[in-house]
Short mmCIF file of C-alpha atoms in Angstrom, two decimals:
data_model
loop_
_atom_site.label_atom_id
_atom_site.label_comp_id
_atom_site.label_asym_id
_atom_site.label_seq_id
_atom_site.Cartn_x
_atom_site.Cartn_y
_atom_site.Cartn_z
CA MET A 228 82.58 66.68 -132.34
CA LYS A 229 82.36 67.30 -128.66
CA LYS A 230 82.53 65.11 -126.01
CA ILE A 231 80.90 66.26 -122.71
CA LEU A 232 82.11 65.54 -119.53
CA LEU A 233 80.71 66.99 -116.36
CA GLY A 234 83.15 68.31 -113.75
CA ALA A 235 82.63 67.59 -109.91
CA ALA A 236 78.77 66.89 -109.66
CA ILE A 237 76.80 67.99 -106.70
CA VAL A 238 76.53 64.92 -104.25
CA ALA A 239 73.07 64.07 -103.71
CA ALA A 240 71.78 63.20 -100.11
CA PHE A 241 70.38 59.94 -100.77
CA GLY A 242 71.70 57.90 -98.12
CA LEU A 243 70.84 57.52 -94.67
CA VAL A 244 70.72 60.87 -92.44
CA SER A 245 72.76 60.79 -89.72
CA CYS A 246 71.25 61.72 -85.94
CA GLY A 247 70.80 65.86 -85.56
CA GLY A 248 70.56 66.29 -89.44
CA SER A 249 67.79 66.44 -92.14
CA GLN A 250 67.83 65.33 -95.64
CA LYS A 251 67.28 69.16 -96.51
CA GLN A 252 70.72 70.13 -94.48
CA GLU A 253 72.41 67.18 -96.21
CA ALA A 254 71.59 68.24 -99.51
CA ALA A 255 72.51 72.04 -98.70
CA ALA A 256 75.91 70.89 -97.33
CA ALA A 257 76.58 68.76 -100.59
CA GLU A 258 75.71 71.96 -102.75
CA ASP A 259 78.30 73.89 -100.97
CA SER A 260 80.82 71.27 -101.55
CA VAL A 261 80.88 71.61 -105.30
CA ALA A 262 84.55 71.46 -106.17
CA ALA A 263 84.92 72.33 -109.96
CA PRO A 264 82.50 73.72 -112.55
CA ALA A 265 80.95 71.74 -115.56
CA TYR A 266 83.49 71.33 -118.47
CA THR A 267 83.75 70.14 -122.14
CA VAL A 268 86.63 68.35 -123.59
CA LEU A 269 86.84 69.22 -127.25
CA GLU A 270 87.25 66.25 -129.70
CA LYS A 271 88.60 67.20 -133.08
CA ASP A 272 90.05 65.22 -136.11
CA THR A 273 93.23 63.82 -135.57
CA VAL A 274 96.35 63.19 -137.40
CA ASP A 275 96.70 59.62 -139.38
CA LEU A 276 99.97 58.38 -137.97
CA SER A 277 100.18 55.72 -140.55
CA LYS A 278 101.20 58.66 -143.20
CA LEU A 279 104.10 60.02 -141.25
CA ALA A 280 107.77 59.21 -141.67
CA VAL A 281 109.44 56.64 -139.43
CA ASP A 282 113.01 57.10 -138.70
CA SER A 283 115.71 54.11 -138.58
CA GLU A 284 115.10 53.54 -134.82
CA GLY A 285 111.22 53.01 -135.43
CA TYR A 286 110.21 56.70 -134.06
CA ILE A 287 107.40 58.54 -135.99
CA VAL A 288 108.58 61.93 -136.90
CA LEU A 289 106.34 64.74 -135.53
CA PHE A 290 108.51 67.67 -136.73
CA ASP A 291 110.64 67.02 -139.76
CA GLY A 292 112.64 70.83 -139.74
CA LYS A 293 110.53 71.72 -142.84
CA SER A 294 106.78 71.79 -142.13
CA LEU A 295 104.42 72.29 -139.30
CA GLU A 296 101.91 69.84 -140.76
CA GLY A 297 99.89 68.01 -137.99
CA TRP A 298 100.80 70.85 -135.41
CA ARG A 299 98.01 73.65 -134.31
CA GLY A 300 97.63 76.05 -131.57
CA TYR A 301 95.97 74.70 -128.34
CA GLY A 302 92.35 75.55 -128.57
CA LYS A 303 92.78 76.74 -132.30
CA ASP A 304 92.72 75.52 -135.85
CA THR A 305 95.77 77.39 -136.89
CA ILE A 306 99.35 77.48 -135.88
CA PRO A 307 100.12 80.88 -133.75
CA ALA A 308 102.26 83.20 -135.68
CA ARG A 309 104.99 83.46 -133.17
CA TRP A 310 105.70 79.68 -133.64
CA THR A 311 108.14 79.51 -136.81
CA ILE A 312 110.62 77.30 -138.29
CA GLU A 313 114.15 78.41 -138.12
CA ASP A 314 117.63 76.63 -139.34
CA GLY A 315 115.36 73.02 -139.00
CA CYS A 316 114.14 74.10 -135.86
CA LEU A 317 110.73 74.85 -134.15
CA LYS A 318 111.11 78.13 -132.55
CA PHE A 319 108.80 80.26 -130.33
CA ASN A 320 109.72 83.96 -130.96
CA GLY A 321 109.64 85.47 -127.41
CA THR A 322 107.83 88.47 -126.49
CA GLY A 323 109.73 89.49 -123.39
CA MET A 324 106.20 90.17 -121.91
CA GLY A 325 105.40 87.12 -119.98
CA GLU A 326 103.08 83.94 -120.61
CA GLY A 327 100.18 84.53 -122.88
CA GLN A 328 100.37 88.27 -123.32
CA VAL A 329 100.36 88.78 -127.05
CA GLY A 330 97.38 87.70 -129.30
CA ASP A 331 99.71 86.10 -131.90
CA GLY A 332 101.22 83.64 -129.42
CA GLY A 333 99.95 80.60 -127.80
CA ASP A 334 100.82 76.96 -126.94
CA ILE A 335 100.92 74.40 -129.70
CA ILE A 336 99.94 70.81 -129.84
CA PHE A 337 100.49 67.91 -132.37
CA ALA A 338 96.86 67.09 -133.32
CA HIS A 339 96.78 63.15 -132.08
CA LYS A 340 96.15 61.93 -128.72
CA PHE A 341 98.83 59.30 -127.42
CA GLN A 342 98.43 56.89 -124.73
CA ASN A 343 101.63 54.80 -124.13
CA PHE A 344 104.61 56.29 -125.98
CA GLU A 345 108.23 57.50 -125.64
CA LEU A 346 108.77 61.02 -126.81
CA LYS A 347 112.11 62.28 -127.78
CA PHE A 348 113.30 65.84 -128.49
CA GLU A 349 116.07 68.40 -128.27
CA TRP A 350 115.52 71.69 -126.99
CA LYS A 351 117.58 74.87 -125.98
CA VAL A 352 116.59 78.28 -124.27
CA ALA A 353 117.78 81.80 -124.57
CA LYS A 354 119.39 83.57 -121.45
CA GLY A 355 116.72 83.69 -118.91
CA SER A 356 114.08 81.95 -120.51
CA ASN A 357 111.18 79.62 -119.80
CA SER A 358 109.02 76.77 -121.67
CA GLY A 359 107.58 73.57 -121.07
CA VAL A 360 106.56 70.31 -122.83
CA PHE A 361 102.88 68.78 -121.85
CA TYR A 362 101.56 65.31 -122.30
CA LEU A 363 98.37 63.67 -122.05
CA ALA A 364 96.80 67.22 -122.44
CA GLN A 365 93.03 67.61 -123.27
CA GLU A 366 91.31 70.88 -124.62
CA VAL A 367 89.01 71.81 -121.97
CA GLN A 368 86.27 74.36 -122.31
CA THR A 369 84.18 75.73 -119.55
CA GLU A 370 81.05 78.20 -119.54
CA LYS A 371 80.77 81.20 -117.15
CA ASP A 372 78.02 83.70 -117.45
CA GLY A 373 77.01 82.49 -120.51
CA LYS A 374 80.23 82.75 -122.24
CA THR A 375 82.57 80.02 -123.06
CA GLN A 376 86.45 80.00 -122.61
CA ILE A 377 89.15 77.59 -123.31
CA GLU A 378 91.12 76.62 -120.04
CA PRO A 379 95.06 76.77 -119.95
CA ILE A 380 96.77 73.59 -121.20
CA TYR A 381 98.26 72.72 -117.96
CA ILE A 382 95.00 72.54 -116.26
CA SER A 383 94.62 69.10 -117.47
CA ALA A 384 98.48 67.90 -118.45
CA PRO A 385 101.69 67.21 -116.56
CA GLU A 386 104.75 69.40 -117.56
CA TYR A 387 108.13 68.58 -118.38
CA GLN A 388 109.98 71.72 -117.40
CA VAL A 389 112.23 73.61 -120.06
CA LEU A 390 113.96 76.36 -118.25
CA ASP A 391 117.37 78.32 -118.14
CA ASN A 392 117.90 77.30 -114.45
CA ALA A 393 120.92 79.60 -114.01
CA ASN A 394 119.01 82.62 -114.94
CA HIS A 395 115.39 82.39 -114.60
CA PRO A 396 114.10 83.15 -111.05
CA ASP A 397 111.47 80.14 -111.48
CA ALA A 398 114.47 77.87 -110.86
CA LYS A 399 114.78 78.93 -107.28
CA LEU A 400 110.70 78.73 -106.39
CA GLY A 401 108.94 75.71 -105.61
CA LYS A 402 110.60 73.06 -103.48
CA ASP A 403 113.71 71.27 -103.66
CA GLY A 404 114.15 72.66 -107.49
CA ASN A 405 111.06 71.10 -108.84
CA ARG A 406 110.49 73.79 -111.00
CA GLN A 407 114.09 73.40 -112.70
CA SER A 408 114.59 71.70 -116.22
CA ALA A 409 113.24 68.20 -116.81
CA SER A 410 111.14 68.26 -113.53
CA LEU A 411 107.55 67.47 -113.18
CA TYR A 412 106.72 71.04 -112.79
CA ASP A 413 106.10 71.95 -109.19
CA MET A 414 106.08 68.41 -107.98
CA ILE A 415 109.25 66.37 -108.61
CA PRO A 416 112.53 67.59 -109.05
CA ALA A 417 114.84 66.15 -111.91
CA LYS A 418 117.36 64.55 -110.24
CA PRO A 419 120.50 64.55 -111.09
CA GLN A 420 120.15 68.00 -112.57
CA ASN A 421 122.38 67.93 -115.59
CA GLN A 422 121.24 70.52 -117.84
CA ASN A 423 123.38 72.11 -120.48
CA PRO A 424 123.79 75.95 -120.15
CA TYR A 425 121.23 78.47 -122.19
CA ASP A 426 121.80 78.41 -125.82
CA GLN A 427 123.31 74.78 -125.80
CA TRP A 428 121.21 71.84 -126.96
CA ASN A 429 119.80 69.33 -124.25
CA GLU A 430 118.13 66.14 -125.25
CA GLY A 431 114.84 65.45 -123.58
CA SER A 432 112.27 62.55 -123.52
CA ILE A 433 109.31 61.34 -121.70
CA MET A 434 107.93 57.84 -121.48
CA VAL A 435 104.31 57.19 -120.61
CA TYR A 436 103.42 53.34 -120.24
CA LYS A 437 100.31 52.14 -118.15
CA GLY A 438 100.64 54.85 -115.76
CA THR A 439 104.52 54.83 -115.27
CA VAL A 440 106.01 58.22 -116.40
CA VAL A 441 109.92 58.78 -116.79
CA HIS A 442 111.44 62.29 -117.72
CA GLY A 443 115.14 61.94 -119.22
CA GLN A 444 117.67 64.64 -119.73
CA ASN A 445 121.02 64.44 -121.65
CA GLY A 446 120.89 60.56 -121.55
CA GLU A 447 119.90 60.22 -117.79
CA ASN A 448 116.40 59.44 -116.34
CA VAL A 449 115.88 62.08 -113.96
CA VAL A 450 112.35 61.82 -112.84
CA GLU A 451 109.72 58.73 -112.23
CA TYR A 452 106.41 58.56 -110.94
CA HIS A 453 103.02 56.72 -111.29
CA LEU A 454 99.62 58.29 -112.57
CA TRP A 455 96.23 57.34 -111.19
CA THR A 456 97.68 56.28 -107.78
CA PRO A 457 97.45 57.39 -103.98
CA GLN A 458 100.97 58.69 -104.32
CA TRP A 459 99.79 60.90 -107.61
CA THR A 460 96.68 62.31 -105.67
CA GLU A 461 99.01 63.33 -102.73
CA MET A 462 101.49 65.01 -105.04
CA LEU A 463 98.57 66.99 -106.58
CA GLN A 464 97.30 67.93 -103.09
CA ALA A 465 100.76 69.44 -102.08
CA SER A 466 101.22 71.14 -105.30
CA LYS A 467 99.57 74.54 -106.93
CA PHE A 468 96.78 72.25 -108.60
CA SER A 469 95.57 70.94 -104.98
CA GLU A 470 91.72 70.37 -104.78
CA GLU A 471 91.62 73.55 -102.51
CA LYS A 472 93.65 75.73 -104.59
CA TRP A 473 92.39 74.71 -108.09
CA PRO A 474 89.83 72.20 -107.88
CA LEU A 475 89.12 71.85 -111.76
CA ALA A 476 92.91 71.41 -112.42
CA TYR A 477 92.83 69.03 -109.56
CA GLU A 478 90.06 66.91 -110.90
CA LEU A 479 91.46 66.81 -114.31
CA LEU A 480 95.17 65.92 -113.37
CA ASN A 481 93.70 63.41 -110.87
CA ASN A 482 92.01 61.42 -113.82
CA CYS A 483 95.14 62.58 -116.24
CA GLY A 484 94.38 61.66 -119.87
CA GLY A 485 90.66 61.20 -119.31
CA GLU A 486 88.56 58.20 -119.49
CA ASN A 487 90.97 56.82 -122.25
CA HIS A 488 93.98 57.78 -120.36
CA GLU A 489 95.47 59.53 -123.58
CA GLY A 490 96.17 63.17 -124.81
CA TYR A 491 97.94 65.35 -126.76
CA ILE A 492 101.54 66.48 -126.61
CA GLY A 493 102.29 70.34 -126.43
CA PHE A 494 104.79 72.91 -126.25
CA GLN A 495 104.37 76.08 -124.27
CA ASP A 496 104.46 79.92 -124.88
CA HIS A 497 105.88 81.33 -121.96
CA GLY A 498 106.61 84.60 -123.79
CA ASP A 499 110.57 83.59 -124.11
CA ASN A 500 112.69 82.37 -126.89
CA VAL A 501 112.77 78.50 -127.07
CA TRP A 502 113.90 76.03 -130.04
CA PHE A 503 112.78 72.43 -130.41
CA ARG A 504 114.25 69.95 -132.98
CA ASN A 505 114.22 66.19 -133.72
CA ILE A 506 110.64 65.86 -132.32
CA ARG A 507 109.72 62.16 -132.48
CA VAL A 508 107.53 59.64 -130.84
CA LYS A 509 107.44 55.83 -130.71
CA ILE A 510 104.10 54.02 -129.73
CA LEU A 511 104.35 51.63 -126.97
CA ASP A 512 102.14 48.50 -127.23
#
């Protein structure tokens, strides 16, 4: 089933016309102000969480180290071949060619939309590697010149950065370290920055509860912010996802999670070797 949501609509000039203008001029100006194309949010069958194992702490096990059941490619029905299971870990086998450069790669999602939750996971990267964890993601499709395309996952989802801070150049870009590990990518730096070096495991966590979001890294809370607030809008406007730079991303992220404020958890193919394990989630009522 597909659920259709229109992007920023053309504003009709139904109000009173100010002095010196006409209704036609108002309508023309409104047409010029269209900020984003129409888009479709794809809705597919979801995993029944009641059938999944629950650990001793009450967390639902999303990856047990043996099977990728419940996972699929973002915008796909199958798992991209470069995602494999290695020594009980979920691994992306890097290409060395950058993000999205090879057809058998791509981001993956767990096929259930989460609303209020705490996600826990462990991750490690090879030297100089880059990846990320997405949440509240939507599968967004647009149409241009009669052709449809799936937009990238980060157009609708905040990103918990996964990175080798010491060796990947992205760590020095952005502002004040806001592209380093556990940061809200390109918006809020993780502080303190307590990452373990490449080839060593890090503990990560993401808590989303009624708009409050907290990122954790190696036992410490390092980011906190609040969705759907004026402050959230200001952060978007100051980022690469601003209304001027990327209007569709701005529209989707400003109403992150859509009308139900829920979305997928996803892991990024950035073309580099990365490992995840002990992926589990607790639903917060």
